[in-house]
Coordinates of C-alpha atoms in Angstrom, one line a residue:
Chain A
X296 CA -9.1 10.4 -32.1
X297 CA -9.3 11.4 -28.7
X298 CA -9.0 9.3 -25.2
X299 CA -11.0 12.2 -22.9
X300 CA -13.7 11.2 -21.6
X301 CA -17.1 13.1 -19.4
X302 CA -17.3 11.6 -15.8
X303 CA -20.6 14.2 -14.8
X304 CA -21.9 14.5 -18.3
X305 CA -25.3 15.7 -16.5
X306 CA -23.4 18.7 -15.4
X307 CA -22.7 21.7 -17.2
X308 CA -18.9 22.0 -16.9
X309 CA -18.4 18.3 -16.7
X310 CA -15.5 16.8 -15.3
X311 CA -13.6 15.8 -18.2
X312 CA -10.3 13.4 -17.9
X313 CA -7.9 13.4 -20.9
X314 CA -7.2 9.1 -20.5
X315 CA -9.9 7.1 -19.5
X316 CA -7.7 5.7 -16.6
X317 CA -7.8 7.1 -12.3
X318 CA -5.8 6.1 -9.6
X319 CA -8.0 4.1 -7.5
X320 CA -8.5 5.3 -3.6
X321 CA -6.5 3.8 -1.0
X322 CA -3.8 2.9 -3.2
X323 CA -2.4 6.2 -4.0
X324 CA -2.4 8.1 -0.7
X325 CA -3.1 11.7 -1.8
X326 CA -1.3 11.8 -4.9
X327 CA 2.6 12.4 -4.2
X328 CA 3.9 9.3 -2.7
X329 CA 4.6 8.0 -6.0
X330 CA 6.5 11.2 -6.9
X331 CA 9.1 9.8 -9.4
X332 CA 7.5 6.6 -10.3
X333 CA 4.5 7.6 -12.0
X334 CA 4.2 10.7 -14.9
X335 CA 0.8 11.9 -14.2
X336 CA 0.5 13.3 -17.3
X337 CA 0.0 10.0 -19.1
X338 CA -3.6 9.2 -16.8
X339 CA -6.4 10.4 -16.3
X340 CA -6.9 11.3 -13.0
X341 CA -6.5 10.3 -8.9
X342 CA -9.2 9.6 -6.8
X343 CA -7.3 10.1 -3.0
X344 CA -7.1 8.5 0.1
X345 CA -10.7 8.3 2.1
X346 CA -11.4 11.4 3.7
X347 CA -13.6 11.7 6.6
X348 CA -15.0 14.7 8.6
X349 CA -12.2 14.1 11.5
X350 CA -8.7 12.3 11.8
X351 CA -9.3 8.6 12.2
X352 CA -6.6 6.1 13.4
X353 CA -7.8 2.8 11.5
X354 CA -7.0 -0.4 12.3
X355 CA -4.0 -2.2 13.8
X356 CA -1.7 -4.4 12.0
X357 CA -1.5 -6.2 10.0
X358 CA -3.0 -4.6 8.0
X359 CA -2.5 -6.0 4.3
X360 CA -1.7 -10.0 3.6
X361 CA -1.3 -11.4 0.0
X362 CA -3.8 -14.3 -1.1
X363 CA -3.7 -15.9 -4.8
X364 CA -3.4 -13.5 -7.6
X365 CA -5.1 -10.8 -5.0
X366 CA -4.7 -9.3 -1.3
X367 CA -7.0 -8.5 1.6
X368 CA -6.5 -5.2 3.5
X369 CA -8.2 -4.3 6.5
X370 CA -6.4 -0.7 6.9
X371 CA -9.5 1.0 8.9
X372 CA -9.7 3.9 6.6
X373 CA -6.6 5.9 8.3
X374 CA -6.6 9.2 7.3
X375 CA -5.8 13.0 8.1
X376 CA -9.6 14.4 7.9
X377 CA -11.3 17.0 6.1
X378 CA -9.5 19.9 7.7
X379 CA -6.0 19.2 7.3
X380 CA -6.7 17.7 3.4
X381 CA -7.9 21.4 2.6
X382 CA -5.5 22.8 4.2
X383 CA -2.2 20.8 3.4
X384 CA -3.1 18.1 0.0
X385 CA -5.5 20.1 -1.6
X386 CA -3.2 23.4 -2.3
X387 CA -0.6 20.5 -3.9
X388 CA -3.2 19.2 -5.9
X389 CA -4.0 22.9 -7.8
X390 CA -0.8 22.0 -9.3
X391 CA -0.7 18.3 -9.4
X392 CA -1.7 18.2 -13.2
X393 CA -4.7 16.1 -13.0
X394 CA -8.2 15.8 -11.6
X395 CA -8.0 14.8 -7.9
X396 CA -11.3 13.2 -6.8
X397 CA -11.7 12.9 -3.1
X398 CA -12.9 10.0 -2.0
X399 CA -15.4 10.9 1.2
X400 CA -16.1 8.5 4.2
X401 CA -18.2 8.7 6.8
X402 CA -20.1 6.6 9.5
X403 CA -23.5 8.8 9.0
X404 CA -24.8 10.3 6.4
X405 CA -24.3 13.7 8.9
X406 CA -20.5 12.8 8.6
X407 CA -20.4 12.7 4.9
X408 CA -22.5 15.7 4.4
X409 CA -19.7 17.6 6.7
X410 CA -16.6 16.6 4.5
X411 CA -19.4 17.4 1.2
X412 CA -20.1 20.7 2.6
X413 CA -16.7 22.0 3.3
X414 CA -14.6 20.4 0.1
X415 CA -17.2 22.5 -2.2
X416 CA -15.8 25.0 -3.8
X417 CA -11.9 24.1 -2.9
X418 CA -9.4 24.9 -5.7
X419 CA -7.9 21.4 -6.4
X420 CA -10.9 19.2 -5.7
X421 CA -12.3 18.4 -8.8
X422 CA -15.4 16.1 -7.2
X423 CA -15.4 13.5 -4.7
X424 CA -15.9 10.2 -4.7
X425 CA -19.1 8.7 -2.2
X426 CA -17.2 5.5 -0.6
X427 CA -20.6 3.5 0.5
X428 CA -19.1 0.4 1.6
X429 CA -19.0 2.3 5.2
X430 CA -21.3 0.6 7.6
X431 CA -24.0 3.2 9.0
X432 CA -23.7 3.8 12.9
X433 CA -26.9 3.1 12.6
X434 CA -27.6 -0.2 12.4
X435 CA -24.2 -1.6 11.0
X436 CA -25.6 -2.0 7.7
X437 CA -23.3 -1.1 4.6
X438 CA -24.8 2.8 3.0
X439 CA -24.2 0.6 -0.2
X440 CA -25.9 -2.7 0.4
X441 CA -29.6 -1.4 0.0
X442 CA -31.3 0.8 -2.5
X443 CA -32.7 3.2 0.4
X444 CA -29.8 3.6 2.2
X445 CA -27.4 4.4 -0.7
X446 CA -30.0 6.5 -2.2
X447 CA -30.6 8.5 0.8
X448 CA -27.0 8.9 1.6
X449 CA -26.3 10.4 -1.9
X450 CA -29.4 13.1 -1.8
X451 CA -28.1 14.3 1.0
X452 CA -24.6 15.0 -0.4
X453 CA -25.9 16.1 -3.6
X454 CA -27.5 19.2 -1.6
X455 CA -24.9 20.4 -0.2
X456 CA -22.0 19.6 -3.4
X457 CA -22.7 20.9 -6.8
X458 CA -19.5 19.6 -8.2
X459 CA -19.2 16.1 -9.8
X460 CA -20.1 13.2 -7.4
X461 CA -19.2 9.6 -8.2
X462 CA -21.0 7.4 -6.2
X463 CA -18.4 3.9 -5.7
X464 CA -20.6 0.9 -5.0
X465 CA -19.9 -2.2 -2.9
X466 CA -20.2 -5.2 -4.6
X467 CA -21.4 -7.1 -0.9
X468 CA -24.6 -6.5 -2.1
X469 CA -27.5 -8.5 -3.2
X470 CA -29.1 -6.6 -5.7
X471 CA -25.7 -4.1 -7.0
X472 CA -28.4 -3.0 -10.0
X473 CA -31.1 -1.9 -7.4
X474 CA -28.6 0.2 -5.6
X475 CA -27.1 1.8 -8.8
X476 CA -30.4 2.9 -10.4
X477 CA -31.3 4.5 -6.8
X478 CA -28.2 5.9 -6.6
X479 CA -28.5 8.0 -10.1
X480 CA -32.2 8.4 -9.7
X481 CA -30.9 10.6 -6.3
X482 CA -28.5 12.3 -8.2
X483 CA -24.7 10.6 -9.0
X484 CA -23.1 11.9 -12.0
X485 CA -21.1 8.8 -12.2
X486 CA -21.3 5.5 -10.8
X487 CA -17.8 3.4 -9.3
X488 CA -18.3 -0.4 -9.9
X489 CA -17.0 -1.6 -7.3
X490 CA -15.0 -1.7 -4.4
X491 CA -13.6 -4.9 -2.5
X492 CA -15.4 -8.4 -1.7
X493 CA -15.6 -9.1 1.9
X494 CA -12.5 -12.2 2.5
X495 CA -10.5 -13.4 5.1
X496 CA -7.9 -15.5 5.8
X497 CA -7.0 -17.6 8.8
X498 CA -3.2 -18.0 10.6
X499 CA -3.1 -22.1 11.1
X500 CA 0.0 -21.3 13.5
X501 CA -1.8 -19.1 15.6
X502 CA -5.2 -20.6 15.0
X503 CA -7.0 -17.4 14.2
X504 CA -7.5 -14.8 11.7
X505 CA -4.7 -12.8 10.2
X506 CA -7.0 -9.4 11.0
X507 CA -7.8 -8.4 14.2
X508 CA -11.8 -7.2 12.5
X509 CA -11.6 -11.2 11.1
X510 CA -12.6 -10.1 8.0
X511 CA -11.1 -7.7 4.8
X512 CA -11.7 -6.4 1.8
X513 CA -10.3 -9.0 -1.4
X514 CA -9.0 -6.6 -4.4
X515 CA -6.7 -8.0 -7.0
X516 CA -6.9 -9.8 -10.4
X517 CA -8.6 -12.4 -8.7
X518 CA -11.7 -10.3 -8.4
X519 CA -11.5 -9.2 -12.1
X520 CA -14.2 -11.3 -13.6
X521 CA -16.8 -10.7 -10.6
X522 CA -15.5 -7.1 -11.0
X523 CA -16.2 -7.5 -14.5
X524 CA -19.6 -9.0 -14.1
X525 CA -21.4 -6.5 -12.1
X526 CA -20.5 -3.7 -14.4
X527 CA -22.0 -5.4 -17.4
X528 CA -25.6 -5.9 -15.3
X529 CA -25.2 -2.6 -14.0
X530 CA -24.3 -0.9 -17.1
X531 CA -27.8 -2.2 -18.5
X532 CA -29.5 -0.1 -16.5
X533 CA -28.0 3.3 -15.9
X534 CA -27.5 5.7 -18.1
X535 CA -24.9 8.0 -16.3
X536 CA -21.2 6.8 -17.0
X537 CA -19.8 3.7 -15.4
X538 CA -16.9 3.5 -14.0
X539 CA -14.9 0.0 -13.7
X540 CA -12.6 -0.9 -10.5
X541 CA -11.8 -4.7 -9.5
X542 CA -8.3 -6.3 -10.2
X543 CA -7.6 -4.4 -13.6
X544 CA -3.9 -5.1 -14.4
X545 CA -3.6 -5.1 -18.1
X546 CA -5.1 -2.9 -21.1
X547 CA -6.5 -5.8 -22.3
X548 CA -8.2 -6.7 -18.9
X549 CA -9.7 -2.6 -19.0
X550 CA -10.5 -2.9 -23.3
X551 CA -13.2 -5.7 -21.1
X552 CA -14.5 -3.1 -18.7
X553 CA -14.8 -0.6 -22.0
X554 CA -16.5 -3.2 -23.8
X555 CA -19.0 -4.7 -20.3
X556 CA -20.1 -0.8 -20.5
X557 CA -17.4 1.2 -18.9
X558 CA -16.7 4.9 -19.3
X559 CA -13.3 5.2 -17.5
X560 CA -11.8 2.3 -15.4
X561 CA -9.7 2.4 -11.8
X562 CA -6.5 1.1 -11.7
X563 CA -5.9 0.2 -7.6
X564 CA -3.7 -3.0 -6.5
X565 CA -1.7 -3.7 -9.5
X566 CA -0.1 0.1 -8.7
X567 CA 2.0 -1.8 -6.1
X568 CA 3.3 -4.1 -7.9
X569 CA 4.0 -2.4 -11.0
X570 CA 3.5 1.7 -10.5
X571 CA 3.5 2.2 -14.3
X572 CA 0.5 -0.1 -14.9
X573 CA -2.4 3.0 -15.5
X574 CA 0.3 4.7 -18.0
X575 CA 0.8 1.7 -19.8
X576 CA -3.0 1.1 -20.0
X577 CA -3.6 4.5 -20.9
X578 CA -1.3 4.0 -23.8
X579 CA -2.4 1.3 -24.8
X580 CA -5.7 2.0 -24.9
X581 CA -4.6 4.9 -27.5
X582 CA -3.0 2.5 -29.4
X583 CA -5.9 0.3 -29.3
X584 CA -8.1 2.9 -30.2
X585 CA -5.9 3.9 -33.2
X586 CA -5.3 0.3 -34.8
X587 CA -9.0 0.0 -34.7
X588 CA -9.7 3.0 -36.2
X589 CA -11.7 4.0 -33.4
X590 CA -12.3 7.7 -33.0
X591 CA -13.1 8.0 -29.0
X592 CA -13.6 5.5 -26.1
X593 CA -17.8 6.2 -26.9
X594 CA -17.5 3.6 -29.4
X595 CA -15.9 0.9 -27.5
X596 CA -17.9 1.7 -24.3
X597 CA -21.1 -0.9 -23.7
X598 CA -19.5 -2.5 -27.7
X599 CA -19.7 -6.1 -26.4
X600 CA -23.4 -5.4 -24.3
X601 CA -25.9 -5.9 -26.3
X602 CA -28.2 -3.9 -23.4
X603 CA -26.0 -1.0 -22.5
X604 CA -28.5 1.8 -21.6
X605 CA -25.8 4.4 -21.1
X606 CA -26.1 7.6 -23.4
X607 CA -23.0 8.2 -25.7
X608 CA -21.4 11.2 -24.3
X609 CA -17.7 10.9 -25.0
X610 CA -17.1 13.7 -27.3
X611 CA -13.9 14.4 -28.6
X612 CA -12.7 17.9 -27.1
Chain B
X700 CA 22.2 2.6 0.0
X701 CA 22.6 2.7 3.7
X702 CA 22.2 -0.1 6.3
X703 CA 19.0 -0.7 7.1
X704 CA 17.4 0.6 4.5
X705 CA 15.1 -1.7 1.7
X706 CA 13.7 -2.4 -1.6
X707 CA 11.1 -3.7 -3.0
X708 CA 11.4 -6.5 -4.8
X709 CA 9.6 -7.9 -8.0
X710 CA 9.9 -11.6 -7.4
X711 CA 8.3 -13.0 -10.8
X712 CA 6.6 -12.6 -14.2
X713 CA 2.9 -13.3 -12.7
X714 CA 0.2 -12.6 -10.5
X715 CA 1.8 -15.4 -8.1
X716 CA 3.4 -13.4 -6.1
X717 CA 1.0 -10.5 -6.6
X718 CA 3.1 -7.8 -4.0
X719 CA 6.3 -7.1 -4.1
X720 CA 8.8 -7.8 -1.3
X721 CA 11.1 -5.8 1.0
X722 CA 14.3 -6.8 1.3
X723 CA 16.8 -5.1 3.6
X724 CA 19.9 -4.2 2.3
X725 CA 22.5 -6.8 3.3
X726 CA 25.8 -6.4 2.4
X727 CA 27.5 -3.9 0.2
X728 CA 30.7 -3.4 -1.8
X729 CA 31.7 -0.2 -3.6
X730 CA 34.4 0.3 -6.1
X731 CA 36.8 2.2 -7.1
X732 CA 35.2 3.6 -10.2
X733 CA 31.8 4.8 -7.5
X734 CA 29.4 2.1 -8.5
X735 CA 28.3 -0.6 -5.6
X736 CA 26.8 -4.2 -5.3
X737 CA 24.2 -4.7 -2.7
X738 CA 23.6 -8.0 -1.7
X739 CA 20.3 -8.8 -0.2
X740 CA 19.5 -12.3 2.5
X741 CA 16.2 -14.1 2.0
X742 CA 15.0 -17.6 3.3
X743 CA 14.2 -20.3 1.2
X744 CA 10.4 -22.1 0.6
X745 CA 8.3 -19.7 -0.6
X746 CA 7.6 -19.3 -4.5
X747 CA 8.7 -15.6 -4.1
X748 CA 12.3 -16.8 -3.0
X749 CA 13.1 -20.3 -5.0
X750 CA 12.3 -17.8 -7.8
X751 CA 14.5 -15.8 -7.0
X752 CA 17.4 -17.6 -6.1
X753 CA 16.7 -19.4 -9.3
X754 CA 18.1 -16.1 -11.1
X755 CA 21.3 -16.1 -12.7
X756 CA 24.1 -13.3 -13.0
X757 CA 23.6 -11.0 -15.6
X758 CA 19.8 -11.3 -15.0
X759 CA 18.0 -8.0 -14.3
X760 CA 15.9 -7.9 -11.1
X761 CA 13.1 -5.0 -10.8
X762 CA 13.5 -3.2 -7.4
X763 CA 12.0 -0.2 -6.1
X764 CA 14.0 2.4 -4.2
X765 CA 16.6 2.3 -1.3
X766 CA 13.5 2.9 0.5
X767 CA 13.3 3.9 4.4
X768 CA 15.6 5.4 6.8
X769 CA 18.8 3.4 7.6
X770 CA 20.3 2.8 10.9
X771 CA 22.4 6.3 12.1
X772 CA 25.4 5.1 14.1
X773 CA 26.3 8.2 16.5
X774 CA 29.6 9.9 16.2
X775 CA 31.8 8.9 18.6
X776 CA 30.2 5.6 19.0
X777 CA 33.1 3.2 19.9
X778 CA 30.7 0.1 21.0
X779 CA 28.4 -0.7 18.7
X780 CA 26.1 -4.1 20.3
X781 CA 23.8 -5.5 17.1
X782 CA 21.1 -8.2 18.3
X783 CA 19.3 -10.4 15.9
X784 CA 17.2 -12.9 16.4
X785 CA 17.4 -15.5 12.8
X786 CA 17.1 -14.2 9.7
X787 CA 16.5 -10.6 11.0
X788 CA 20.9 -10.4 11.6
X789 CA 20.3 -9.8 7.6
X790 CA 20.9 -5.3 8.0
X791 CA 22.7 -5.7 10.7
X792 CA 25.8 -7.8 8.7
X793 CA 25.6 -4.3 6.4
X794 CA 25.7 -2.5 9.4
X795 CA 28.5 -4.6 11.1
X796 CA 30.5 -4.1 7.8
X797 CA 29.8 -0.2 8.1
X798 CA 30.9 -0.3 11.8
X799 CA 34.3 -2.3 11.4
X800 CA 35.0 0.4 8.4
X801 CA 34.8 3.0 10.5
X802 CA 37.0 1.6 13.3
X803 CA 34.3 1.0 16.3
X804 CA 34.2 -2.2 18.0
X805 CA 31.3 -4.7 16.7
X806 CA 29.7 -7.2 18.8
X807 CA 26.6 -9.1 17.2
X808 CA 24.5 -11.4 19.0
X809 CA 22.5 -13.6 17.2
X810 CA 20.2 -16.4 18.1
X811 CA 18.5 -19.5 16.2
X812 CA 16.1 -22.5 17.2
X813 CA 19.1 -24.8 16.1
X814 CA 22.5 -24.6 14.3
X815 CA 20.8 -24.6 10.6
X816 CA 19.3 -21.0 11.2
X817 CA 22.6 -19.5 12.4
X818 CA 24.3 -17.1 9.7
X819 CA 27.6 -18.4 8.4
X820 CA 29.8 -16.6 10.7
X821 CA 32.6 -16.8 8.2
X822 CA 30.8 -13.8 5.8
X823 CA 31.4 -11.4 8.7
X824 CA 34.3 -9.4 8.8
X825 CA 36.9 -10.8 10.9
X826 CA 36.9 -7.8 13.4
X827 CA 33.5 -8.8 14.4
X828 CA 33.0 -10.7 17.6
X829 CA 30.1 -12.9 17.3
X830 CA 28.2 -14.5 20.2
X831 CA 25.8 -17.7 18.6
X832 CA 23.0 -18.5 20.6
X833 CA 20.7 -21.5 20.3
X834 CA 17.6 -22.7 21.9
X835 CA 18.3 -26.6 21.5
X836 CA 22.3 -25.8 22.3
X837 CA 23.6 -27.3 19.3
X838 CA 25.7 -24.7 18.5
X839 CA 27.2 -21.7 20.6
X840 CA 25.9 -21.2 23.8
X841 CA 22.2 -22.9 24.9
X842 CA 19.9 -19.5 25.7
X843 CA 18.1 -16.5 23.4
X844 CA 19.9 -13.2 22.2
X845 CA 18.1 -11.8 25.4
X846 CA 20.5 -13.8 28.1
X847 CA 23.7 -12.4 26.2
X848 CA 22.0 -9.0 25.8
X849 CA 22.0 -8.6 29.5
X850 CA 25.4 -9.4 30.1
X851 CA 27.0 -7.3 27.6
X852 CA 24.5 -4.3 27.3
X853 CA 27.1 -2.3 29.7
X854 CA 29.5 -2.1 27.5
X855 CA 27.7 -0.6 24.4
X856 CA 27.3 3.0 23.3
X857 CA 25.0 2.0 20.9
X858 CA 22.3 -0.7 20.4
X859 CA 20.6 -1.7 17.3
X860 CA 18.1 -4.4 17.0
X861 CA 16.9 -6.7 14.2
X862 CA 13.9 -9.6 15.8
X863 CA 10.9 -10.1 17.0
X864 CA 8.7 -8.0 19.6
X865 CA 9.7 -10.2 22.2
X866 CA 13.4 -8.9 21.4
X867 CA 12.2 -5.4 21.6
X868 CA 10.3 -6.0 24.7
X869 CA 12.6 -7.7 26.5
X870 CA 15.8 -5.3 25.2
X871 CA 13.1 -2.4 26.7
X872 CA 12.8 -4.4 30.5
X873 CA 16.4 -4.8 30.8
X874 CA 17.6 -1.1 29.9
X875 CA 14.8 -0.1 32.6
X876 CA 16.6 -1.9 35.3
X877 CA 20.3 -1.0 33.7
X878 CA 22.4 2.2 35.5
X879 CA 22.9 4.0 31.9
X880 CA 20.5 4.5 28.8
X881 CA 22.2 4.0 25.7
X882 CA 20.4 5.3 22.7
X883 CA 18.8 2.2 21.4
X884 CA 17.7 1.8 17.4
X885 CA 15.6 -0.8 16.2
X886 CA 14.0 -2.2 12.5
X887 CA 10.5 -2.9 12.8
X888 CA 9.2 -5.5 10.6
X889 CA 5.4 -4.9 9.4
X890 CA 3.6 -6.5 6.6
X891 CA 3.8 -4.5 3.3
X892 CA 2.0 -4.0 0.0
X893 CA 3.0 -0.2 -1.5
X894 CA 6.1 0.1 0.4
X895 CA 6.2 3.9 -0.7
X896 CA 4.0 5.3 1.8
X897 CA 0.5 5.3 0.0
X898 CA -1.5 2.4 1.1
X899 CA -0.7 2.7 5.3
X900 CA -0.6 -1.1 5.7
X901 CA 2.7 -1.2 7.7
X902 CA 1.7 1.4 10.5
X903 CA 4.1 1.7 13.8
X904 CA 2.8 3.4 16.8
X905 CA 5.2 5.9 18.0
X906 CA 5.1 9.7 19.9
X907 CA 4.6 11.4 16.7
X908 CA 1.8 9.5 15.9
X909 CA 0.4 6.1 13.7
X910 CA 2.9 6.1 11.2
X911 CA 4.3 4.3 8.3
X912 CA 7.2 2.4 8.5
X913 CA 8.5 2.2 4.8
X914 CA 8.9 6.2 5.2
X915 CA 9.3 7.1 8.6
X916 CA 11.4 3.9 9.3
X917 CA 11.9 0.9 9.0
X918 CA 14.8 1.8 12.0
X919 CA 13.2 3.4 14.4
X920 CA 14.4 5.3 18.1
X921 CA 13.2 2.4 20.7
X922 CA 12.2 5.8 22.6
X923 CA 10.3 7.0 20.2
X924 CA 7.9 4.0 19.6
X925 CA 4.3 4.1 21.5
X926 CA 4.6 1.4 24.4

């Protein structure tokens, strides 16, 4: 029995993760602030902080404000750019004892292709991680929230970076399948569904909205079943793996991503509240596998879709 | 722990609170044998609190840390001033405790909308003089923790703030104007999820850059915060 699954089975070294279970972006900084809270052994792998060709600032508080079951952030995608990641997170993460996938940012496709071109090659980064929920410069349009622009966004990067590229849809979309299916046609290895749905809340006090941008990106167990949703339709169609990300708390709530058609699931928000939650999934997703006499997660993966189109490549290493 | 510092708090079994919450460390006993009780303040009306004060001794409580860097009183220090404005006088009754111990003179100001919001006076140390300051007058003097501020900010070494921005602000304007510059510490109160450092909701401004305040602070050198 073995919990490893293939997150770029298209290429030929792969990028294999021994639990089926990553650290979601923005919720584990780059990978040591929970030092002490979490044993990276027991997951998978940790998809870091958003990256972006130069330092960026992000927004001013607040910044994060709880809602039922959930929480909006509107953190502006604060980070240390490209330069100082190589230079001072990626030399920890040779010897973090996981995969670290980068998650990459940009407000052009010429930005992303910047941070694409210089983490290739970097001992530590194992692939990165295409955020499209950025709006283009050029327009304001999300990269994710039409088939052309997510597509063309991803060739480009897929020039200029040989190693794994997961490509982490926005789910503010109207047609998440359409972008998915151009988004593998142009070359993903693996496919994030989804990032945060577009919220906000109001201060009745002040008589405006809590965030200064209005509105914020909703994340939580409230988003689980909409989540849950879009990686069922989209795991109809694609046939690179899936990868499941909205409000997963629970190993039961990620045995449903498995099951909708997911390879590997994201554990983000519930790390706050409870830092052990991926371990405990990943365990219990062994012992899951195990009662059920189930020999990898390939045969739980698309189990309850009738139309899962992705190939079964989990093999047992 | 030390004053000023935090945890994070579970406050439930279900998603309702989702997020943890901070709660500054409030009061503390050690014993004899090395082990301590911290206490920790909270206000009442929100599920996250009625659940919690609906906890009984011998329950267990899931907390995360001491977190954060905790006030640093300089040696020497013989003055301490502490200003609070409500519920923010929570670290600085540790930190009153800590000064007393130590033999420096404690002075806490604190201030309330009305007589309800004022901290029992009678959990302080005895050594501690407090001057009670309400906006409707129906208790200590009528005014804000700024109008006592002014008057007795001579006489400090040292000045550590718990309040709002208008506290800081106004704490800023009148050591401007004052002969002397005593170093000035404050806690900064920002809205948190992670409260470990990964997620960068509770940022502070200061010379070193955009910051988070669960590491870098939650006290932070007045000086040393962006204008």
């Amino acid at each position: 029995m073995s919990t490893a699954v293939n997150l770029a089975p298209g290429l030929p070294d792969g990028l294999w993760i021994k639990h089926p279970v990553l650290m979601a972006s923005g919720t584990f900084g780059y990978g040591t602030e929970y030092d002490g809270l979490v044993d990276l052994s027991s997951i998978g792998g940790i998809v870091s902080k958003a990256v972006a060709a130069e330092p960026r600032l992000g927004n001013v508080t607040p910044r994060v404000f709880e809602t039922p079951a959930g929480m909006l952030n509107s953190i502006g995608l604060q980070g240390i750019g490209v330069e100082a990641v190589i230079r001072k997170k990626a030399p920890i993460w040779e010897n973090i004892g996981v995969p670290v996938i980068v998650n990459v940012v940009g407000e052009s496709v010429d930005d992303f292709c910047v941070v694409a071109e210089r983490l290739e090659g970097v001992p530590g980064v194992a692939g990165i991680e295409l955020n499209v929920s950025c709006p283009n410069v050029e327009g304001g349009m999300l990269f994710g929230s039409e088939p052309g622009s997510a597509a063309r966004l991803t060739a480009a990067v897929r020039r200029r970076f040989s190693q794994p590229i997961m490509v982490k849809l926005t789910p503010n979309t109207n047609d998440i399948v359409a972008v998915a299916l151009a988004v593998e046609d142009a070359g993903a290895d693996s496919i994030c569904v989804a990032n945060t749905f577009i919220g906000m809340s109001i201060d009745i006090k002040k008589r405006r909205p809590v965030f200064a941008a209005g509105s914020a990106g909703l994340s939580g167990p409230a988003i689980r079943p909409m989540a849950l949703r879009l990686v069922y339709e989209v795991a109809k169609f694609v046939t690179v793996p899936v990868v499941g990300c909205g409000g997963i708390a629970t190993t039961d709530d990620a045995l449903e991503f498995f099951l909708a058609g997911a390879t590997a699931i994201q554990v983000g928000t519930m790390t706050f509240t409870e830092p052990r939650t991926a371990e405990r999934i990943a365990a219990g997703v062994q012992k899951y596998l195990d009662a059920n006499h189930l020999g990898s997660i390939a045969e739980l993966t698309g189990a309850a879709n009738p139309e899962f189109a992705g190939r079964s490549q989990t093999v047992a290493r | 722990m030390s004053s000023g510092q935090f945890v994070m708090a579970r406050c439930g079994t279900s998603y309702d609170p989702l997020l943890r919450r901070a709660l500054s460390l409030h009061h503390q006993v050690r014993t004899a044998d090395g082990s301590s009780t911290a206490g920790f303040l909270f206000g009442m009306g929100k599920t996250w609190a009625d659940w919690l004060s609906t906890r009984r001794p011998g329950d267990e409580i899931d907390l995360i840390g001491p977190l954060g860097h905790g006030f640093r009183r300089d040696k020497g220090a013989r003055h301490l001033l502490l200003i609070a404005n409500g519920l923010g006088v929570a670290p600085l009754v540790s930190l009153a405790e800590e000064g007393v111990a130590s033999g420096a003179n404690v002075v806490l100001i604190v201030d309330s909308a009305t007589k309800d919001g004022l901290y029992p006076t009678k959990r302080l140390p005895a050594e501690v003089e407090i001057v009670a300051l309400t906006s409707d007058g129906s208790s200590g003097r009528q005014g804000s923790a700024l109008d006592a501020f002014a008057e007795l900010q001579p006489w400090a070494d040292q000045i550590f703030l718990s309040g709002g921005r208008d506290l800081i602000e106004g704490v800023r304007s009148t050591l401007k104007r004052a002969v002397s510059g005593q170093p000035v510490q404050a806690i900064i109160e920002e809205r948190m999820a992670c409260g470990i450092g990964a997620c960068l909701g509770c940022v502070v401004d200061t010379k070193n850059g955009r910051v988070a305040s669960c590491v870098e602070g939650p006290v932070f050198d007045l000086r040393s915060l962006s204008a």
